[in-house]
Coordinates of C-alpha atoms and ligand atoms in Angstrom, one line a residue:
M144 CA 0.0 0.0 0.0
K145 CA 1.5 3.3 -1.1
V146 CA 1.3 6.0 1.6
V147 CA 1.2 9.7 0.5
L148 CA 1.8 12.6 2.9
K149 CA 0.8 15.9 1.4
N150 CA 1.8 19.2 3.1
L151 CA 1.4 17.4 6.4
T152 CA 1.6 19.8 9.4
K153 CA 1.0 19.4 13.1
R154 CA 1.1 22.4 15.4
F155 CA 0.6 22.0 19.1
P156 CA -0.7 25.2 20.7
S157 CA 1.5 26.7 23.5
R158 CA 0.3 26.0 27.0
T159 CA 1.1 29.5 28.1
K160 CA -0.1 32.8 26.7
K161 CA 3.4 34.0 25.9
G162 CA 4.9 30.7 24.7
D163 CA 5.3 29.8 21.1
D164 CA 3.3 27.1 19.4
V165 CA 5.3 23.9 18.7
I166 CA 5.3 22.9 15.0
A167 CA 6.1 19.3 15.5
V168 CA 5.7 18.4 11.8
N169 CA 6.2 21.1 9.3
D170 CA 4.9 20.7 5.7
F171 CA 6.0 17.1 5.3
N172 CA 5.6 15.8 1.7
F173 CA 6.5 12.3 0.8
E174 CA 5.2 9.4 -1.2
I175 CA 6.2 6.1 0.4
P176 CA 6.3 3.4 -2.3
D177 CA 4.2 0.2 -1.8
G178 CA 6.0 -2.6 0.1
K179 CA 9.0 -0.6 1.3
L180 CA 10.5 -0.1 4.7
I181 CA 11.1 3.5 5.5
G182 CA 13.3 4.6 8.4
L183 CA 12.2 7.9 10.0
L184 CA 15.3 9.3 11.7
G185 CA 16.3 12.3 13.7
P186 CA 17.2 13.6 17.2
S187 CA 14.9 13.6 20.1
G188 CA 12.0 16.0 19.6
C189 CA 12.3 16.3 15.8
G190 CA 8.8 15.1 15.2
K191 CA 9.2 11.4 14.4
S192 CA 6.5 10.1 16.7
T193 CA 4.1 12.9 15.8
T194 CA 4.5 11.9 12.1
L195 CA 3.7 8.3 13.0
N196 CA 0.8 9.3 15.1
L197 CA -0.6 11.4 12.3
I198 CA -0.3 8.4 9.9
S199 CA -2.0 6.1 12.4
G200 CA -4.7 8.5 13.2
L201 CA -3.9 8.9 16.9
E202 CA -3.3 12.6 16.2
A203 CA -5.2 14.8 13.7
P204 CA -3.1 17.1 11.5
T205 CA -3.4 20.8 11.7
S206 CA -3.3 20.9 7.9
G207 CA -2.4 18.6 5.0
Q208 CA -3.6 15.2 3.9
I209 CA -2.7 11.5 4.2
F210 CA -3.5 8.9 1.5
F211 CA -3.3 5.2 1.7
G212 CA -3.3 4.3 -2.0
D213 CA -6.0 6.5 -3.4
D214 CA -8.0 6.6 -0.2
D215 CA -7.9 9.9 1.7
V216 CA -7.6 8.7 5.3
T217 CA -6.9 12.1 6.9
R218 CA -10.2 12.1 8.8
L219 CA -10.6 8.4 9.4
P220 CA -10.4 7.1 13.0
P221 CA -7.4 4.9 13.7
E222 CA -9.4 1.7 13.9
N223 CA -10.7 2.2 10.3
R224 CA -7.3 2.9 8.8
G225 CA -5.9 -0.7 8.8
V226 CA -2.6 0.1 10.5
G227 CA -0.6 -2.1 12.8
L228 CA 1.2 -0.3 15.6
V229 CA 4.1 -1.4 17.7
F230 CA 5.5 1.0 20.4
Q231 CA 8.6 0.9 22.5
N232 CA 6.6 -0.4 25.4
Y233 CA 5.1 -3.5 24.2
A234 CA 2.0 -3.1 26.3
L235 CA 1.1 -6.8 26.2
Y236 CA -1.8 -7.9 28.4
P237 CA 0.0 -9.5 31.3
H238 CA -2.9 -11.8 32.3
L239 CA -3.4 -13.2 28.7
T240 CA -1.3 -15.9 27.1
V241 CA 0.8 -15.2 24.0
Q242 CA -1.9 -16.7 21.9
D243 CA -4.7 -14.6 23.4
N244 CA -2.6 -11.5 23.1
I245 CA -2.2 -12.1 19.4
L246 CA -5.9 -13.0 19.0
F247 CA -7.0 -9.8 20.8
P248 CA -7.2 -7.5 17.8
L249 CA -9.3 -10.1 15.9
Q250 CA -11.6 -10.7 18.8
S251 CA -12.2 -7.0 19.2
M252 CA -13.4 -6.7 15.6
K253 CA -17.0 -5.9 15.0
G254 CA -19.4 -6.6 12.1
K255 CA -19.4 -9.0 9.2
N256 CA -15.7 -8.9 8.6
K257 CA -15.0 -10.5 12.0
P258 CA -13.4 -13.9 11.3
G259 CA -14.8 -17.2 12.7
K260 CA -13.1 -18.9 15.6
Q261 CA -11.0 -21.3 13.6
E262 CA -10.0 -18.7 11.1
M263 CA -8.8 -16.5 14.0
L264 CA -6.7 -19.3 15.4
D265 CA -5.2 -19.9 12.0
K266 CA -4.3 -16.2 11.6
A267 CA -2.8 -16.0 15.1
R268 CA -0.7 -19.1 14.4
E269 CA 0.4 -17.7 11.1
A270 CA 1.5 -14.4 12.7
A271 CA 3.3 -16.3 15.5
R272 CA 5.1 -18.4 12.9
L273 CA 6.2 -15.4 11.1
V274 CA 7.9 -13.9 14.1
Q275 CA 9.0 -17.4 15.3
I276 CA 7.2 -17.6 18.6
D277 CA 4.8 -20.4 17.7
E278 CA 6.4 -22.6 20.3
L279 CA 5.5 -20.1 23.1
M280 CA 1.8 -19.7 22.5
D281 CA 0.7 -20.9 26.0
R282 CA 3.1 -18.7 28.0
K283 CA 2.3 -15.4 29.7
P284 CA 4.3 -12.3 28.9
S285 CA 6.2 -12.4 32.2
E286 CA 7.6 -15.8 31.1
L287 CA 9.2 -14.3 28.0
S288 CA 12.4 -12.5 27.3
G289 CA 12.3 -8.8 26.1
G290 CA 13.0 -9.9 22.6
Q291 CA 10.2 -12.5 22.7
Q292 CA 7.8 -10.0 24.1
Q293 CA 8.6 -7.6 21.3
R294 CA 7.9 -10.4 18.8
V295 CA 4.5 -11.0 20.3
A296 CA 3.8 -7.3 19.9
I297 CA 4.8 -7.5 16.3
A298 CA 2.7 -10.6 15.7
R299 CA -0.3 -8.8 17.3
A300 CA 0.2 -5.8 15.0
L301 CA 0.4 -8.2 11.9
V302 CA -2.5 -10.5 12.7
K303 CA -5.1 -8.3 11.0
M304 CA -2.7 -8.0 8.0
P305 CA -2.5 -4.2 8.2
R306 CA -2.2 -2.0 5.2
V307 CA 0.6 -0.2 6.9
L308 CA 2.8 -1.2 9.7
L309 CA 4.1 1.5 12.0
L310 CA 7.0 0.8 14.4
D311 CA 7.9 3.5 17.0
E312 CA 11.3 2.8 18.5
P313 CA 10.4 -0.9 18.8
L314 CA 13.9 -2.0 19.8
S315 CA 14.7 0.6 22.5
N316 CA 14.1 -1.8 25.4
L317 CA 16.4 -4.5 24.1
D318 CA 20.1 -5.0 24.9
A319 CA 22.6 -4.3 22.1
R320 CA 22.9 -7.9 20.8
L321 CA 19.2 -8.5 20.8
R322 CA 18.6 -5.1 19.1
L323 CA 20.9 -6.2 16.3
Q324 CA 19.1 -9.5 15.9
T325 CA 15.6 -8.1 16.2
R326 CA 16.2 -5.4 13.6
E327 CA 17.2 -8.1 11.1
E328 CA 14.1 -10.0 12.1
I329 CA 12.0 -6.9 11.4
R330 CA 13.5 -6.7 8.0
R331 CA 12.9 -10.4 7.3
I332 CA 9.2 -10.1 8.4
Q333 CA 8.7 -7.0 6.4
Q334 CA 10.1 -8.6 3.3
E335 CA 8.1 -11.8 3.8
T336 CA 4.8 -9.9 4.3
G337 CA 5.5 -7.1 1.8
V338 CA 3.7 -4.7 4.1
T339 CA 4.6 -1.0 3.8
T340 CA 6.4 -0.3 7.0
I341 CA 7.5 2.9 8.7
F342 CA 10.1 2.5 11.4
V343 CA 10.9 5.4 13.8
T344 CA 14.3 5.4 15.5
H345 CA 16.9 7.9 16.7
D346 CA 19.6 5.3 16.0
Q347 CA 21.1 6.0 12.6
D348 CA 22.8 2.6 12.3
E349 CA 19.5 0.9 12.9
A350 CA 17.7 3.0 10.3
M351 CA 20.5 2.8 7.7
S352 CA 20.9 -1.0 8.0
I353 CA 17.4 -2.1 7.4
S354 CA 15.6 0.6 5.5
D355 CA 14.9 0.9 1.8
M356 CA 14.8 4.6 2.3
I357 CA 15.5 7.0 5.1
V358 CA 13.9 10.3 6.0
V359 CA 16.1 12.5 8.2
M360 CA 14.1 15.1 10.2
K361 CA 15.1 18.1 12.3
A362 CA 12.8 20.3 14.3
G363 CA 9.7 19.1 12.4
V364 CA 11.3 19.7 9.0
V365 CA 12.4 17.0 6.6
Q366 CA 16.1 17.5 5.8
Q367 CA 16.6 14.7 3.2
I368 CA 15.0 11.6 1.8
G369 CA 16.8 8.9 0.0
Q370 CA 18.4 5.5 0.0
P371 CA 20.6 5.1 3.1
Q372 CA 23.9 4.9 1.1
D373 CA 23.0 7.9 -1.1
V374 CA 22.1 10.1 1.9
Y375 CA 25.3 9.1 3.6
D376 CA 27.5 9.7 0.5
D377 CA 25.7 12.8 -0.6
P378 CA 24.3 14.8 2.3
E379 CA 22.4 18.0 1.4
N380 CA 23.3 19.9 4.4
L381 CA 25.7 19.9 7.4
F382 CA 23.0 18.6 9.8
V383 CA 22.5 15.4 7.7
A384 CA 26.3 15.0 7.2
T385 CA 26.9 15.2 11.0
F386 CA 23.9 13.1 12.0
L387 CA 24.8 10.1 9.9
G388 CA 28.0 8.1 10.4
T389 CA 30.0 6.5 13.3
P390 CA 32.4 7.8 14.2
P391 CA 30.9 11.1 13.1
I392 CA 32.2 13.2 10.3
N393 CA 35.0 15.6 11.2
V394 CA 34.0 19.3 10.8
F395 CA 36.5 22.2 10.1
D396 CA 36.2 25.9 9.6
G397 CA 38.0 26.5 6.3
R398 CA 38.0 28.7 3.3
V399 CA 38.3 28.2 -0.5
A400 CA 41.0 30.2 -2.2
N401 CA 41.8 29.9 -5.9
G402 CA 40.1 26.5 -6.2
M403 CA 41.9 25.0 -3.1
L404 CA 40.4 24.1 0.2
M405 CA 42.5 25.8 2.9
L406 CA 42.3 24.5 6.5
G407 CA 44.4 26.8 8.5
D408 CA 47.5 27.5 6.3
Q409 CA 47.3 24.1 4.7
A410 CA 46.0 23.7 1.1
V411 CA 44.5 20.3 1.6
L412 CA 42.4 19.5 -1.6
P413 CA 41.6 21.0 -5.0
V414 CA 37.9 22.0 -5.0
K415 CA 37.4 23.4 -8.4
G416 CA 34.0 25.0 -8.9
A417 CA 33.5 26.0 -5.3
P418 CA 33.4 29.8 -4.9
D419 CA 36.2 31.5 -3.0
G420 CA 35.4 32.4 0.6
P421 CA 34.8 30.9 4.0
V422 CA 33.4 27.4 4.1
T423 CA 32.6 24.6 6.5
A424 CA 34.4 21.5 5.5
A425 CA 33.4 18.0 6.7
I426 CA 35.6 15.0 6.2
R427 CA 34.4 11.4 6.8
P428 CA 36.8 9.4 9.0
E429 CA 37.4 6.9 6.2
G430 CA 38.3 9.8 3.8
F431 CA 41.9 10.1 5.2
V432 CA 44.7 8.2 3.6
L433 CA 48.0 8.0 5.5
D434 CA 50.6 9.7 3.2
A435 CA 54.1 10.8 4.3
A436 CA 54.0 13.6 1.7
G437 CA 50.2 14.4 2.2
P438 CA 49.1 18.0 2.5
F439 CA 46.9 17.5 5.6
R440 CA 49.0 17.6 8.8
C441 CA 47.6 16.9 12.2
A442 CA 49.2 16.6 15.7
L443 CA 49.0 12.9 16.5
Q444 CA 47.4 12.2 19.9
R445 CA 46.9 8.4 19.9
V446 CA 46.3 5.4 17.8
E447 CA 43.4 3.2 18.8
V448 CA 43.3 -0.4 17.7
M449 CA 39.8 -1.5 16.7
G450 CA 40.5 -4.9 15.2
R451 CA 39.8 -4.7 11.5
D452 CA 40.6 -0.9 11.4
T453 CA 42.8 1.5 13.3
S454 CA 41.5 4.8 14.5
V455 CA 44.0 7.7 14.4
V456 CA 43.1 10.4 16.9
S457 CA 44.8 13.8 16.3
T458 CA 44.2 17.5 16.6
H459 CA 44.1 20.2 14.0
P460 CA 43.8 24.0 14.5
A461 CA 40.9 24.4 12.1
S462 CA 38.9 21.5 13.6
R463 CA 35.5 22.3 15.3
N464 CA 35.7 19.1 17.3
A465 CA 38.2 18.5 20.1
V466 CA 39.8 15.8 18.0
V467 CA 40.0 14.6 14.4
R468 CA 39.2 11.0 14.0
S469 CA 40.3 9.1 11.0
I470 CA 39.8 5.4 10.3
I471 CA 42.5 3.5 8.3
P472 CA 43.1 -0.2 7.7
A473 CA 44.9 -1.8 10.6
R474 CA 47.9 -2.9 8.6
Q475 CA 48.7 0.8 7.8
R476 CA 48.9 1.8 11.4
P477 CA 51.1 4.8 12.0
D478 CA 54.0 4.9 14.5
A479 CA 52.3 6.1 17.7
A480 CA 55.5 7.9 18.6
L481 CA 55.2 10.3 15.7
E482 CA 54.3 13.9 16.6
T483 CA 52.8 14.8 13.2
V484 CA 50.7 12.5 11.1
R485 CA 50.1 13.4 7.4
F486 CA 47.2 12.5 5.2
S487 CA 46.0 13.0 1.7
L488 CA 42.2 13.2 1.4
M489 CA 39.7 11.3 -0.7
P490 CA 37.7 14.0 -2.5
E491 CA 34.4 12.1 -2.5
K492 CA 34.6 11.9 1.3
V493 CA 35.0 15.7 1.7
H494 CA 31.9 17.8 1.7
L495 CA 31.7 21.6 1.8
F496 CA 28.9 23.6 3.3
D497 CA 27.9 27.3 3.4
P498 CA 28.9 28.5 6.9
E499 CA 25.8 30.6 7.2
T500 CA 23.0 28.3 5.9
G501 CA 24.7 24.9 6.3
N502 CA 23.7 24.0 2.7
R503 CA 26.0 22.0 0.5
V504 CA 28.5 23.8 -1.6
R505 CA 29.5 21.5 -4.5
F506 CA 32.8 21.2 -6.3
D507 CA 34.0 19.2 -9.2
L508 CA 35.3 15.8 -8.2
Ligands
ATP521 P1 11.7 11.3 20.7 O1 12.7 10.6 19.8 O2 12.2 12.0 21.9 O3 10.5 10.5 20.9 P2 10.3 12.6 18.4 O4 11.2 13.0 17.3 O5 9.4 11.4 18.3 O6 11.2 12.6 19.8 P3 7.8 14.1 18.9 O7 7.4 13.2 20.1 O8 7.1 13.9 17.6 O9 9.4 13.9 18.7 O10 7.7 15.6 19.3 C1 8.0 16.7 18.4 C2 7.8 18.0 19.2 O11 6.4 18.2 19.5 C3 8.5 18.1 20.5 O12 9.0 19.4 20.6 C4 7.4 17.8 21.5 O13 7.7 18.5 22.7 C5 6.2 18.4 20.8 N1 5.0 17.7 21.2 C6 4.7 16.4 21.0 N2 3.5 16.0 21.5 C7 3.0 17.2 22.0 C8 1.7 17.5 22.7 N3 0.8 16.6 22.9 N4 1.6 18.8 23.1 C9 2.5 19.7 22.9 N5 3.7 19.5 22.3 C10 3.9 18.2 21.9

């Protein structure tokens, strides 16, 4: 089911006379293709949950429209939209077995579409099989691990075969290992069912690893939409560049002079096509190449072994961050006793931004 958001806006009125209204979602336009998994990503308070609540119908928009396929669902109550919802807190019924928890949405149905008893059981078993908890149907939630509880919550959201599946930080309560495993499960389940899914998280790794497309939001405004790798490789503004990537991108105050990027007094990279003047330069940690004759010179602080890679931690006078972090293959590890470490830069890993607006300034690669 394709989902279309048209000029979607949600304004929460201020609680005090003098306070400003909060625009939690500001003119959101997006067409979510049928059967895709979309990661909605951004820092706390950027409007992710509000967007999801608007799509589910738990909140009404101040303006704009929502379509599921060709149906305008903007004014439909949540129960008539055909959405499956999973929240951070699984909210399973503690006194019901796993099976009864999964059956609950079917049993609550009214009217002629309500399935018969056997059909309900079949649907519940099918949903449980999909999330691989069919062995646990007779247990109570307190007898399950966190990951198993979350699977029950997902089975319960899937049992009515929703038109759209909405997941709001579904993995937050799980430990790191289980998080990793469960996110892969979510991907598998989504691909097996083909249900259009919107997944809210503040964890960029999580969103990037399982999404067909990501939407990066800041203060209610969409910053960029695209395939995860494209957004990482080609950020439209400094916010997106700094939000995506671990370790984070290194940010410098620099300038462009005669087609060269200057960081301090070092001419570090030709950037033909970028206008002369001050610029914010951001360099991905993997964009540094150890090079004894390289133009980019940093004061070496320490070398951290990370197994496959080595992290070289240094300082540079033009850096906005306390340290510059570069990632190089382990076998190229520099001598930790060196005072200065020299690099050349991979041009495609260097992004320039307007210091005033934060918008991308492009140069010829
Ligand atoms: P988090 O990751 O912390 O859950 P989020 O990106 O999901 O954050 P939202 O919960 O959508 O953010 O909130 C967006 C903005 O709207 C925030 O500034 C929040 O304080 C505000 N907001 C959310 N709900 C209400 C409400 N019912 N009344 C007033 N303001 C609200």
